[in-house]
Amino acid sequence: MIYLDYQATTPVAPEVAKAMAPWVSEKFANPHSPSKWGNEAEAAIEVARKHIDRAIGLDGGSIAFTGSATEAINWALKGAVEKAPLKRSRIITLATEHAAVLDTCEWLAECGIDLTVLPVKEDGLLDLELLDRELDERVLLVAVMLVNNEIGVLQPVAEIADMAHRVGALMLCDAVQGLGRLTIPEGPDLVAVSAHKIHGPKAIGALWMRKGAEPAPFIHGGGQERGMRSGTLSPQLCVGFGAAAKLAAERCDRDYDHVQRLWDAAMKALGPGWTINGSTAQRYRGNLNIRRDGVDAARLLADLRDIAFSLGSACASGSGRPSHVLQALGLDYREARSSIRLGFGRYTTQKELVDACSQIAAAARAQEHLFA
Ligand code: PLP
């Protein structure tokens, strides 16, 4: 199989598997118990916390572990609302955010929050003037992601945070697809990240919180994570996330250059006739979301079972819902149905990517002949 679905998840790095191994097989102590073994587990978790904090790279805050980035985002949004002063009852977000943000915001709207979902331009980017017109003293929080998971475009997070702060609002950044790949810009008050997108284990994420901007506690119980997110931490998952973050920070430039070269090789191997969905300039290049007139992407996927890639038109959950992101760019049904997403990164070789892209291009051309 050629794996080209890096936005869905990434292969676990060998270094991560090695770091986790003793915590899976031998070391089972509860990290919150006062025994020598408990202390050892707690110390390993604190080392991991430092690595993740460093990979996020922002000053003036700290992280709490969560079970996923989805949980971190739920916590940030619901916890901010719970602590909000009476006059701040508005949330602003974008039509292209991940379901973790959009669905949570919709739920908050049902509970009485005034929700504004801003459209994006044809290239997937936010019009900052539009945001400026919407911002006022009633806004509690602005939620915008750094790198879009479906189309890879990069939103101007620093500028957005600055604008939010000018009216006294908080800024939440979903940096799931950006961590370890790009520098997270200064500005956000809350940042959600996930281990399995950076070659770490699944089912662990974190919420970075600027000091003073912490949302209300999310899970009550044993008082772990400074009383904000109770529940016994998993040393194996925390250590795995820490090892993945350390590696990502160390390899960030090398991985970035590798991805740039892969992008160029993929574009060449695909040949003419493809249109890139979303901005090509403001983009993380490990995400190639493309469409081609007359192609049935679902059929392409069925024809090429040995290549793991995604339909550009289906949302990441695989629910069959049409992509809200491609709709937000203004693509019609036919264009969305002819879109595919290729995601590649650290462990993708140029040879396998070129091989996969050549197969995809040939299968697309074969469809043209079939339906001509
Ligand atoms: N945000 C973005 C941009 C994502 O790509 C994902 C995962 O698909 C999430 C949030 C949710 O992350 P997790 O799988 O850790 O809940």
mmCIF file of C-alpha atoms and ligand atoms in Angstrom:
data_model
loop_
_atom_site.group_PDB
_atom_site.id
_atom_site.type_symbol
_atom_site.label_atom_id
_atom_site.label_comp_id
_atom_site.label_asym_id
_atom_site.label_seq_id
_atom_site.Cartn_x
_atom_site.Cartn_y
_atom_site.Cartn_z
ATOM 1 C CA MET A 1 0.000 0.000 0.000
ATOM 2 C CA ILE A 2 1.120 3.547 -0.693
ATOM 3 C CA TYR A 3 -0.111 5.689 2.188
ATOM 4 C CA LEU A 4 -1.197 9.176 1.121
ATOM 5 C CA ASP A 5 -3.629 10.111 3.864
ATOM 6 C CA TYR A 6 -1.413 12.058 6.282
ATOM 7 C CA GLN A 7 -4.211 14.458 7.238
ATOM 8 C CA ALA A 8 -6.332 11.569 8.556
ATOM 9 C CA THR A 9 -3.493 10.161 10.615
ATOM 10 C CA THR A 10 0.257 9.574 10.421
ATOM 11 C CA PRO A 11 2.393 6.448 10.886
ATOM 12 C CA VAL A 12 3.784 6.076 14.414
ATOM 13 C CA ALA A 13 7.482 7.039 14.410
ATOM 14 C CA PRO A 14 9.845 4.174 15.421
ATOM 15 C CA GLU A 15 11.325 6.454 18.112
ATOM 16 C CA VAL A 16 7.817 6.946 19.543
ATOM 17 C CA ALA A 17 7.046 3.228 19.613
ATOM 18 C CA LYS A 18 10.376 2.613 21.381
ATOM 19 C CA ALA A 19 9.746 5.323 23.988
ATOM 20 C CA MET A 20 6.262 3.935 24.687
ATOM 21 C CA ALA A 21 7.261 0.263 24.882
ATOM 22 C CA PRO A 22 8.260 0.020 28.588
ATOM 23 C CA TRP A 23 5.116 1.934 29.582
ATOM 24 C CA VAL A 24 3.000 -0.550 27.646
ATOM 25 C CA SER A 25 4.659 -3.747 28.838
ATOM 26 C CA GLU A 26 6.280 -3.331 32.268
ATOM 27 C CA LYS A 27 5.604 0.017 33.868
ATOM 28 C CA PHE A 28 1.999 0.171 34.900
ATOM 29 C CA ALA A 29 2.003 2.419 37.978
ATOM 30 C CA ASN A 30 -0.635 5.072 38.450
ATOM 31 C CA PRO A 31 1.221 8.356 37.812
ATOM 32 C CA HIS A 32 -0.823 10.035 40.551
ATOM 33 C CA SER A 33 0.066 7.541 43.273
ATOM 34 C CA PRO A 34 2.810 8.496 45.774
ATOM 35 C CA SER A 35 4.860 5.290 45.363
ATOM 36 C CA LYS A 36 8.338 5.307 43.839
ATOM 37 C CA TRP A 37 6.864 3.780 40.659
ATOM 38 C CA GLY A 38 4.086 6.340 40.601
ATOM 39 C CA ASN A 39 6.650 9.117 40.922
ATOM 40 C CA GLU A 40 8.649 7.666 38.038
ATOM 41 C CA ALA A 41 5.545 7.644 35.824
ATOM 42 C CA GLU A 42 4.678 11.184 36.878
ATOM 43 C CA ALA A 43 8.218 12.365 36.076
ATOM 44 C CA ALA A 44 8.020 10.761 32.606
ATOM 45 C CA ILE A 45 4.725 12.578 31.985
ATOM 46 C CA GLU A 46 6.249 15.900 33.032
ATOM 47 C CA VAL A 47 9.173 15.403 30.619
ATOM 48 C CA ALA A 48 6.630 14.703 27.850
ATOM 49 C CA ARG A 49 4.679 17.819 28.814
ATOM 50 C CA LYS A 50 7.828 19.932 28.374
ATOM 51 C CA HIS A 51 8.486 18.495 24.906
ATOM 52 C CA ILE A 52 4.933 19.261 23.773
ATOM 53 C CA ASP A 53 5.094 22.746 25.271
ATOM 54 C CA ARG A 54 8.367 23.376 23.417
ATOM 55 C CA ALA A 55 6.954 22.070 20.126
ATOM 56 C CA ILE A 56 3.980 24.433 20.491
ATOM 57 C CA GLY A 57 6.579 27.123 21.124
ATOM 58 C CA LEU A 58 4.367 29.814 22.683
ATOM 59 C CA ASP A 59 5.265 31.764 25.816
ATOM 60 C CA GLY A 60 3.120 32.520 28.831
ATOM 61 C CA GLY A 61 0.983 29.407 29.063
ATOM 62 C CA SER A 62 0.915 25.694 29.713
ATOM 63 C CA ILE A 63 -0.754 22.548 28.444
ATOM 64 C CA ALA A 64 -3.215 20.088 29.912
ATOM 65 C CA PHE A 65 -3.544 16.636 28.410
ATOM 66 C CA THR A 66 -6.867 15.596 26.870
ATOM 67 C CA GLY A 67 -8.156 12.455 25.171
ATOM 68 C CA SER A 68 -8.047 14.077 21.714
ATOM 69 C CA ALA A 69 -7.945 17.443 20.013
ATOM 70 C CA THR A 70 -11.715 17.157 19.694
ATOM 71 C CA GLU A 71 -11.915 17.099 23.482
ATOM 72 C CA ALA A 72 -9.474 20.031 23.753
ATOM 73 C CA ILE A 73 -11.649 22.070 21.371
ATOM 74 C CA ASN A 74 -14.871 21.142 23.218
ATOM 75 C CA TRP A 75 -13.223 22.156 26.485
ATOM 76 C CA ALA A 76 -11.888 25.459 25.117
ATOM 77 C CA LEU A 77 -15.237 26.512 23.663
ATOM 78 C CA LYS A 78 -17.609 25.274 26.370
ATOM 79 C CA GLY A 79 -15.255 26.288 29.184
ATOM 80 C CA ALA A 80 -14.796 29.796 27.760
ATOM 81 C CA VAL A 81 -18.574 30.225 27.524
ATOM 82 C CA GLU A 82 -19.004 29.014 31.097
ATOM 83 C CA LYS A 83 -16.576 31.662 32.365
ATOM 84 C CA ALA A 84 -17.739 34.475 30.079
ATOM 85 C CA PRO A 85 -18.833 37.818 31.479
ATOM 86 C CA LEU A 86 -22.539 38.455 30.818
ATOM 87 C CA LYS A 87 -21.976 40.977 28.031
ATOM 88 C CA ARG A 88 -19.833 38.577 25.960
ATOM 89 C CA SER A 89 -22.167 36.154 24.239
ATOM 90 C CA ARG A 90 -20.862 35.938 20.661
ATOM 91 C CA ILE A 91 -18.541 33.407 19.022
ATOM 92 C CA ILE A 92 -17.082 33.940 15.558
ATOM 93 C CA THR A 93 -15.673 31.104 13.504
ATOM 94 C CA LEU A 94 -15.178 30.101 9.853
ATOM 95 C CA ALA A 95 -17.211 27.936 7.514
ATOM 96 C CA THR A 96 -14.107 25.817 6.821
ATOM 97 C CA GLU A 97 -13.305 24.818 10.419
ATOM 98 C CA HIS A 98 -13.148 21.184 11.511
ATOM 99 C CA ALA A 99 -16.375 19.577 12.754
ATOM 100 C CA ALA A 100 -14.914 19.612 16.279
ATOM 101 C CA VAL A 101 -15.241 23.407 16.203
ATOM 102 C CA LEU A 102 -18.330 23.803 14.027
ATOM 103 C CA ASP A 103 -20.482 21.170 15.743
ATOM 104 C CA THR A 104 -19.511 22.408 19.219
ATOM 105 C CA CYS A 105 -20.335 25.984 18.195
ATOM 106 C CA GLU A 106 -23.694 24.842 16.762
ATOM 107 C CA TRP A 107 -24.446 23.141 20.071
ATOM 108 C CA LEU A 108 -23.508 26.303 21.970
ATOM 109 C CA ALA A 109 -25.795 28.279 19.643
ATOM 110 C CA GLU A 110 -28.655 25.965 20.624
ATOM 111 C CA CYS A 111 -27.808 26.834 24.244
ATOM 112 C CA GLY A 112 -28.115 30.562 23.508
ATOM 113 C CA ILE A 113 -24.720 31.695 22.213
ATOM 114 C CA ASP A 114 -24.870 34.119 19.307
ATOM 115 C CA LEU A 115 -22.874 32.331 16.588
ATOM 116 C CA THR A 116 -21.396 33.914 13.465
ATOM 117 C CA VAL A 117 -19.880 31.552 10.886
ATOM 118 C CA LEU A 118 -17.929 33.649 8.408
ATOM 119 C CA PRO A 119 -17.548 32.600 4.775
ATOM 120 C CA VAL A 120 -14.105 32.326 3.185
ATOM 121 C CA LYS A 121 -12.861 33.609 -0.148
ATOM 122 C CA GLU A 122 -12.531 31.366 -3.221
ATOM 123 C CA ASP A 123 -8.986 30.485 -2.158
ATOM 124 C CA GLY A 124 -10.171 29.342 1.271
ATOM 125 C CA LEU A 125 -8.710 32.319 3.143
ATOM 126 C CA LEU A 126 -10.538 34.606 5.532
ATOM 127 C CA ASP A 127 -11.199 38.165 4.419
ATOM 128 C CA LEU A 128 -9.770 40.142 7.360
ATOM 129 C CA GLU A 129 -11.934 43.174 6.546
ATOM 130 C CA LEU A 130 -15.014 41.017 6.929
ATOM 131 C CA LEU A 131 -13.784 39.864 10.330
ATOM 132 C CA ASP A 132 -13.053 43.456 11.291
ATOM 133 C CA ARG A 133 -16.650 44.457 10.505
ATOM 134 C CA GLU A 134 -17.995 41.626 12.666
ATOM 135 C CA LEU A 135 -15.848 42.215 15.742
ATOM 136 C CA ASP A 136 -17.342 44.129 18.633
ATOM 137 C CA GLU A 137 -17.364 44.196 22.434
ATOM 138 C CA ARG A 138 -19.907 41.366 22.583
ATOM 139 C CA VAL A 139 -17.510 38.846 21.045
ATOM 140 C CA LEU A 140 -16.218 36.306 23.540
ATOM 141 C CA LEU A 141 -14.038 34.216 21.269
ATOM 142 C CA VAL A 142 -12.817 33.857 17.690
ATOM 143 C CA ALA A 143 -11.991 30.280 16.604
ATOM 144 C CA VAL A 144 -9.820 29.833 13.504
ATOM 145 C CA MET A 145 -7.569 26.922 12.562
ATOM 146 C CA LEU A 146 -3.957 27.274 11.452
ATOM 147 C CA VAL A 147 -3.774 24.649 8.661
ATOM 148 C CA ASN A 148 -6.975 23.369 7.100
ATOM 149 C CA ASN A 149 -7.199 19.583 7.234
ATOM 150 C CA GLU A 150 -9.061 19.251 3.928
ATOM 151 C CA ILE A 151 -7.321 21.790 1.702
ATOM 152 C CA GLY A 152 -4.137 22.718 3.604
ATOM 153 C CA VAL A 153 -4.590 26.504 3.446
ATOM 154 C CA LEU A 154 -2.993 28.621 6.179
ATOM 155 C CA GLN A 155 -5.117 31.232 7.904
ATOM 156 C CA PRO A 156 -3.414 34.437 9.175
ATOM 157 C CA VAL A 157 -3.679 33.381 12.806
ATOM 158 C CA ALA A 158 -1.434 36.109 14.290
ATOM 159 C CA GLU A 159 -3.454 38.902 12.642
ATOM 160 C CA ILE A 160 -6.743 37.286 13.662
ATOM 161 C CA ALA A 161 -5.589 36.956 17.290
ATOM 162 C CA ASP A 162 -4.487 40.582 17.262
ATOM 163 C CA MET A 163 -7.864 41.737 15.960
ATOM 164 C CA ALA A 164 -9.731 39.592 18.508
ATOM 165 C CA HIS A 165 -7.646 41.021 21.346
ATOM 166 C CA ARG A 166 -8.393 44.583 20.256
ATOM 167 C CA VAL A 167 -12.062 44.045 21.221
ATOM 168 C CA GLY A 168 -11.145 42.021 24.314
ATOM 169 C CA ALA A 169 -12.046 38.634 22.799
ATOM 170 C CA LEU A 170 -10.117 35.369 23.119
ATOM 171 C CA MET A 171 -8.637 33.511 20.184
ATOM 172 C CA LEU A 172 -8.794 29.719 19.884
ATOM 173 C CA CYS A 173 -6.540 28.116 17.289
ATOM 174 C CA ASP A 174 -6.989 24.520 16.156
ATOM 175 C CA ALA A 175 -3.338 23.804 15.349
ATOM 176 C CA VAL A 176 -3.797 20.053 14.860
ATOM 177 C CA GLN A 177 -2.471 20.048 11.281
ATOM 178 C CA GLY A 178 0.194 22.660 11.983
ATOM 179 C CA LEU A 179 2.008 21.357 15.062
ATOM 180 C CA GLY A 180 5.524 20.177 14.229
ATOM 181 C CA ARG A 181 5.113 21.173 10.601
ATOM 182 C CA LEU A 182 5.111 24.953 10.890
ATOM 183 C CA THR A 183 5.792 27.540 13.576
ATOM 184 C CA ILE A 184 2.610 28.253 15.495
ATOM 185 C CA PRO A 185 2.209 32.043 15.286
ATOM 186 C CA GLU A 186 2.175 34.166 18.460
ATOM 187 C CA GLY A 187 -1.251 35.396 19.495
ATOM 188 C CA PRO A 188 -3.738 32.614 20.284
ATOM 189 C CA ASP A 189 -4.953 32.258 23.883
ATOM 190 C CA LEU A 190 -5.989 28.626 23.457
ATOM 191 C CA VAL A 191 -4.396 26.056 21.139
ATOM 192 C CA ALA A 192 -5.641 22.516 20.449
ATOM 193 C CA VAL A 193 -3.213 19.799 19.302
ATOM 194 C CA SER A 194 -3.270 16.043 18.731
ATOM 195 C CA ALA A 195 -0.546 13.362 18.910
ATOM 196 C CA HIS A 196 -1.640 11.105 16.073
ATOM 197 C CA LYS A 197 -1.136 13.816 13.423
ATOM 198 C CA ILE A 198 2.565 14.088 14.338
ATOM 199 C CA HIS A 199 3.531 10.393 14.308
ATOM 200 C CA GLY A 200 2.379 9.820 17.885
ATOM 201 C CA PRO A 201 -0.304 7.558 19.371
ATOM 202 C CA LYS A 202 -4.053 8.015 18.933
ATOM 203 C CA ALA A 203 -6.452 9.107 21.693
ATOM 204 C CA ILE A 204 -4.292 11.795 23.208
ATOM 205 C CA GLY A 205 -4.344 15.528 22.615
ATOM 206 C CA ALA A 206 -3.666 18.674 24.587
ATOM 207 C CA LEU A 207 -5.002 22.138 25.182
ATOM 208 C CA TRP A 208 -2.447 24.938 25.525
ATOM 209 C CA MET A 209 -3.830 27.768 27.646
ATOM 210 C CA ARG A 210 -2.419 31.228 28.071
ATOM 211 C CA LYS A 211 -2.105 32.101 31.773
ATOM 212 C CA GLY A 212 -5.265 33.927 32.756
ATOM 213 C CA ALA A 213 -7.239 32.670 29.745
ATOM 214 C CA GLU A 214 -7.933 29.174 31.080
ATOM 215 C CA PRO A 215 -11.479 27.952 30.377
ATOM 216 C CA ALA A 216 -13.622 26.605 33.218
ATOM 217 C CA PRO A 217 -12.699 23.055 34.395
ATOM 218 C CA PHE A 218 -14.047 20.452 31.994
ATOM 219 C CA ILE A 219 -14.009 17.063 33.725
ATOM 220 C CA HIS A 220 -14.600 16.885 37.451
ATOM 221 C CA GLY A 221 -13.245 14.124 39.654
ATOM 222 C CA GLY A 222 -9.812 13.331 41.048
ATOM 223 C CA GLY A 223 -8.402 16.806 40.404
ATOM 224 C CA GLN A 224 -5.740 15.850 37.849
ATOM 225 C CA GLU A 225 -4.415 18.449 35.411
ATOM 226 C CA ARG A 226 -4.635 21.220 38.019
ATOM 227 C CA GLY A 227 -8.218 20.343 38.791
ATOM 228 C CA MET A 228 -9.350 21.226 35.274
ATOM 229 C CA ARG A 229 -9.447 17.854 33.551
ATOM 230 C CA SER A 230 -9.766 14.979 35.984
ATOM 231 C CA GLY A 231 -8.968 11.376 35.135
ATOM 232 C CA THR A 232 -5.846 9.222 35.474
ATOM 233 C CA LEU A 233 -3.323 10.164 32.818
ATOM 234 C CA SER A 234 -1.931 7.410 30.606
ATOM 235 C CA PRO A 235 1.884 7.387 30.907
ATOM 236 C CA GLN A 236 2.234 5.414 27.669
ATOM 237 C CA LEU A 237 0.164 7.901 25.672
ATOM 238 C CA CYS A 238 1.711 10.973 27.282
ATOM 239 C CA VAL A 239 5.254 9.613 26.765
ATOM 240 C CA GLY A 240 4.400 8.753 23.145
ATOM 241 C CA PHE A 241 3.024 12.237 22.516
ATOM 242 C CA GLY A 242 6.123 13.777 24.136
ATOM 243 C CA ALA A 243 8.506 11.691 22.025
ATOM 244 C CA ALA A 244 6.565 12.590 18.859
ATOM 245 C CA ALA A 245 6.634 16.310 19.754
ATOM 246 C CA LYS A 246 10.374 16.243 20.506
ATOM 247 C CA LEU A 247 11.092 14.539 17.196
ATOM 248 C CA ALA A 248 8.787 16.881 15.273
ATOM 249 C CA ALA A 249 10.492 19.939 16.762
ATOM 250 C CA GLU A 250 13.954 18.547 15.974
ATOM 251 C CA ARG A 251 13.024 17.544 12.418
ATOM 252 C CA CYS A 252 10.690 20.429 11.572
ATOM 253 C CA ASP A 253 12.938 22.060 8.923
ATOM 254 C CA ARG A 254 14.021 18.757 7.416
ATOM 255 C CA ASP A 255 10.428 17.477 7.212
ATOM 256 C CA TYR A 256 9.310 20.797 5.719
ATOM 257 C CA ASP A 257 11.940 20.679 2.946
ATOM 258 C CA HIS A 258 11.097 17.038 2.251
ATOM 259 C CA VAL A 259 7.421 17.935 1.853
ATOM 260 C CA GLN A 260 8.253 20.791 -0.554
ATOM 261 C CA ARG A 261 10.218 18.393 -2.742
ATOM 262 C CA LEU A 262 7.414 15.826 -2.603
ATOM 263 C CA TRP A 263 4.871 18.461 -3.686
ATOM 264 C CA ASP A 264 6.973 19.378 -6.745
ATOM 265 C CA ALA A 265 7.420 15.713 -7.658
ATOM 266 C CA ALA A 266 3.679 15.016 -7.267
ATOM 267 C CA MET A 267 2.671 17.968 -9.444
ATOM 268 C CA LYS A 268 5.064 16.818 -12.164
ATOM 269 C CA ALA A 269 3.875 13.197 -12.032
ATOM 270 C CA LEU A 270 0.177 14.173 -12.125
ATOM 271 C CA GLY A 271 0.703 16.182 -15.302
ATOM 272 C CA PRO A 272 -1.690 18.773 -16.755
ATOM 273 C CA GLY A 273 -5.468 18.966 -16.316
ATOM 274 C CA TRP A 274 -5.681 19.204 -12.530
ATOM 275 C CA THR A 275 -6.831 22.250 -10.546
ATOM 276 C CA ILE A 276 -5.649 22.818 -6.978
ATOM 277 C CA ASN A 277 -8.446 23.471 -4.475
ATOM 278 C CA GLY A 278 -7.546 26.389 -2.204
ATOM 279 C CA SER A 279 -4.689 28.865 -2.183
ATOM 280 C CA THR A 280 -1.391 27.559 -3.532
ATOM 281 C CA ALA A 281 0.629 30.357 -1.925
ATOM 282 C CA GLN A 282 -0.797 30.266 1.620
ATOM 283 C CA ARG A 283 -0.620 26.540 2.052
ATOM 284 C CA TYR A 284 1.042 23.650 3.819
ATOM 285 C CA ARG A 285 2.334 21.603 0.906
ATOM 286 C CA GLY A 286 1.889 18.178 2.427
ATOM 287 C CA ASN A 287 -1.780 18.556 1.487
ATOM 288 C CA LEU A 288 -2.605 18.348 -2.203
ATOM 289 C CA ASN A 289 -6.354 18.691 -2.748
ATOM 290 C CA ILE A 290 -7.017 18.625 -6.484
ATOM 291 C CA ARG A 291 -9.837 18.173 -8.961
ATOM 292 C CA ARG A 292 -10.104 17.293 -12.617
ATOM 293 C CA ASP A 293 -13.026 17.876 -14.948
ATOM 294 C CA GLY A 294 -15.034 14.767 -15.684
ATOM 295 C CA VAL A 295 -13.406 12.597 -13.004
ATOM 296 C CA ASP A 296 -15.528 10.564 -10.632
ATOM 297 C CA ALA A 297 -13.269 10.573 -7.562
ATOM 298 C CA ALA A 298 -15.170 7.744 -5.853
ATOM 299 C CA ARG A 299 -14.506 5.568 -8.872
ATOM 300 C CA LEU A 300 -10.842 6.562 -8.821
ATOM 301 C CA LEU A 301 -10.645 5.441 -5.208
ATOM 302 C CA ALA A 302 -12.297 2.118 -6.089
ATOM 303 C CA ASP A 303 -9.926 1.590 -9.049
ATOM 304 C CA LEU A 304 -6.807 2.241 -6.959
ATOM 305 C CA ARG A 305 -7.305 0.154 -3.844
ATOM 306 C CA ASP A 306 -3.548 -0.087 -3.155
ATOM 307 C CA ILE A 307 -3.212 3.646 -2.673
ATOM 308 C CA ALA A 308 -4.646 5.171 0.515
ATOM 309 C CA PHE A 309 -5.971 8.633 -0.288
ATOM 310 C CA SER A 310 -9.152 10.548 0.413
ATOM 311 C CA LEU A 311 -12.102 11.795 -1.532
ATOM 312 C CA GLY A 312 -11.857 15.561 -1.556
ATOM 313 C CA SER A 313 -15.632 15.701 -1.509
ATOM 314 C CA ALA A 314 -16.274 13.599 1.594
ATOM 315 C CA CYS A 315 -15.685 15.007 5.037
ATOM 316 C CA ALA A 316 -12.895 13.419 7.053
ATOM 317 C CA SER A 317 -15.301 11.491 9.255
ATOM 318 C CA GLY A 318 -16.292 9.302 6.306
ATOM 319 C CA SER A 319 -19.936 10.011 7.108
ATOM 320 C CA GLY A 320 -20.655 10.601 3.429
ATOM 321 C CA ARG A 321 -21.597 14.221 4.109
ATOM 322 C CA PRO A 322 -20.377 16.419 1.250
ATOM 323 C CA SER A 323 -17.333 18.441 2.222
ATOM 324 C CA HIS A 324 -18.413 21.714 3.846
ATOM 325 C CA VAL A 325 -14.934 23.023 3.053
ATOM 326 C CA LEU A 326 -15.163 22.577 -0.724
ATOM 327 C CA GLN A 327 -18.700 23.973 -0.611
ATOM 328 C CA ALA A 328 -17.359 27.009 1.255
ATOM 329 C CA LEU A 329 -14.855 27.599 -1.585
ATOM 330 C CA GLY A 330 -17.819 27.779 -3.958
ATOM 331 C CA LEU A 331 -17.232 24.453 -5.723
ATOM 332 C CA ASP A 332 -20.366 22.965 -7.237
ATOM 333 C CA TYR A 333 -21.428 19.358 -6.692
ATOM 334 C CA ARG A 334 -19.691 18.110 -9.833
ATOM 335 C CA GLU A 335 -16.400 19.821 -8.971
ATOM 336 C CA ALA A 336 -16.495 18.518 -5.408
ATOM 337 C CA ARG A 337 -17.188 14.996 -6.688
ATOM 338 C CA SER A 338 -14.121 15.198 -8.919
ATOM 339 C CA SER A 339 -11.787 16.198 -6.051
ATOM 340 C CA ILE A 340 -9.234 14.056 -4.249
ATOM 341 C CA ARG A 341 -6.893 14.767 -1.342
ATOM 342 C CA LEU A 342 -3.331 13.431 -1.294
ATOM 343 C CA GLY A 343 -1.535 13.809 2.026
ATOM 344 C CA PHE A 344 2.144 13.021 2.432
ATOM 345 C CA GLY A 345 4.999 13.705 4.818
ATOM 346 C CA ARG A 346 8.022 12.441 6.707
ATOM 347 C CA TYR A 347 7.944 8.785 5.710
ATOM 348 C CA THR A 348 6.650 9.207 2.141
ATOM 349 C CA THR A 349 9.348 8.479 -0.421
ATOM 350 C CA GLN A 350 9.525 10.394 -3.678
ATOM 351 C CA LYS A 351 9.453 7.111 -5.583
ATOM 352 C CA GLU A 352 6.194 5.873 -4.051
ATOM 353 C CA LEU A 353 4.548 9.279 -4.415
ATOM 354 C CA VAL A 354 5.500 9.540 -8.096
ATOM 355 C CA ASP A 355 4.325 5.978 -8.635
ATOM 356 C CA ALA A 356 0.962 6.724 -6.957
ATOM 357 C CA CYS A 357 0.471 10.022 -8.824
ATOM 358 C CA SER A 358 1.251 8.355 -12.160
ATOM 359 C CA GLN A 359 -1.333 5.666 -11.396
ATOM 360 C CA ILE A 360 -3.897 8.299 -10.368
ATOM 361 C CA ALA A 361 -3.272 10.335 -13.535
ATOM 362 C CA ALA A 362 -3.567 7.221 -15.734
ATOM 363 C CA ALA A 363 -6.805 6.123 -14.033
ATOM 364 C CA ALA A 364 -8.233 9.651 -14.447
ATOM 365 C CA ARG A 365 -7.341 9.672 -18.157
ATOM 366 C CA ALA A 366 -8.915 6.216 -18.553
ATOM 367 C CA GLN A 367 -12.173 7.601 -17.132
ATOM 368 C CA GLU A 368 -12.129 10.375 -19.726
ATOM 369 C CA HIS A 369 -11.961 7.753 -22.502
ATOM 370 C CA LEU A 370 -14.638 5.673 -20.828
ATOM 371 C CA PHE A 371 -17.115 8.545 -20.636
ATOM 372 C CA ALA A 372 -16.072 10.371 -23.844
HETATM 373 N N1 PLP B 1 -8.873 19.514 13.994
HETATM 374 C C1 PLP B 1 -8.317 19.169 12.835
HETATM 375 C C2 PLP B 1 -7.876 20.242 11.893
HETATM 376 C C3 PLP B 1 -8.149 17.829 12.494
HETATM 377 O O1 PLP B 1 -7.606 17.498 11.333
HETATM 378 C C4 PLP B 1 -8.580 16.848 13.419
HETATM 379 C C5 PLP B 1 -8.496 15.408 13.069
HETATM 380 O O2 PLP B 1 -8.962 14.994 12.018
HETATM 381 C C6 PLP B 1 -9.129 17.258 14.639
HETATM 382 C C7 PLP B 1 -9.264 18.598 14.891
HETATM 383 C C8 PLP B 1 -9.550 16.265 15.678
HETATM 384 O O3 PLP B 1 -8.414 15.625 16.235
HETATM 385 P P1 PLP B 1 -8.562 14.294 17.126
HETATM 386 O O4 PLP B 1 -8.545 13.156 16.172
HETATM 387 O O5 PLP B 1 -7.374 14.300 18.031
HETATM 388 O O6 PLP B 1 -9.838 14.431 17.874
#
